[in-house]
């Protein structure tokens, strides 16, 4: 194997890449997906209030913001539910 073949760019997958997804833009959400997303946001709001979290940040891979992905929103809500309450952390 020569140096040229070692450093040659090769396609990594046959599926769409982030560059092609962002160029075309994500497909709009269906009515069913919007209902599921609203329910996920309600879960996240309740989890954030219960955990007393005031701010958080998240990101996603795949061309669509995590805020538009019901599974990602529910995953953040599940993470917040796992956090101990502030009153549980006070020393005795």
CSV table of N, CA and C in Angstrom, one decimal, residues 2-11:
chain,number,residue,atom,x,y,z
A,2,UNK,N,0.7,2.1,-1.0
A,2,UNK,CA,1.5,3.3,-1.1
A,2,UNK,C,0.9,4.5,-0.3
A,3,UNK,N,1.6,5.5,-0.1
A,3,UNK,CA,1.1,6.7,0.6
A,3,UNK,C,-0.1,7.3,0.0
A,4,UNK,N,-0.2,7.3,-1.3
A,4,UNK,CA,-1.4,7.9,-1.9
A,4,UNK,C,-2.7,7.1,-1.5
A,5,UNK,N,-2.6,5.8,-1.5
A,5,UNK,CA,-3.8,5.1,-1.1
A,5,UNK,C,-4.1,5.2,0.3
A,6,UNK,N,-3.1,5.5,1.2
A,6,UNK,CA,-3.3,5.6,2.6
A,6,UNK,C,-4.1,6.9,2.9
A,7,UNK,N,-3.7,8.0,2.2
A,7,UNK,CA,-4.3,9.3,2.5
A,7,UNK,C,-5.5,9.7,1.6
A,8,UNK,N,-5.9,8.8,0.7
A,8,UNK,CA,-7.0,9.1,-0.2
A,8,UNK,C,-8.4,9.1,0.6
A,9,UNK,N,-9.2,10.1,0.3
A,9,UNK,CA,-10.5,10.1,0.9
A,9,UNK,C,-11.4,9.0,0.4
A,10,UNK,N,-12.0,8.4,1.3
A,10,UNK,CA,-13.0,7.3,0.9
A,10,UNK,C,-14.3,7.6,1.5
A,11,UNK,N,-15.4,7.2,0.8
A,11,UNK,CA,-16.7,7.5,1.4
A,11,UNK,C,-16.9,6.6,2.7
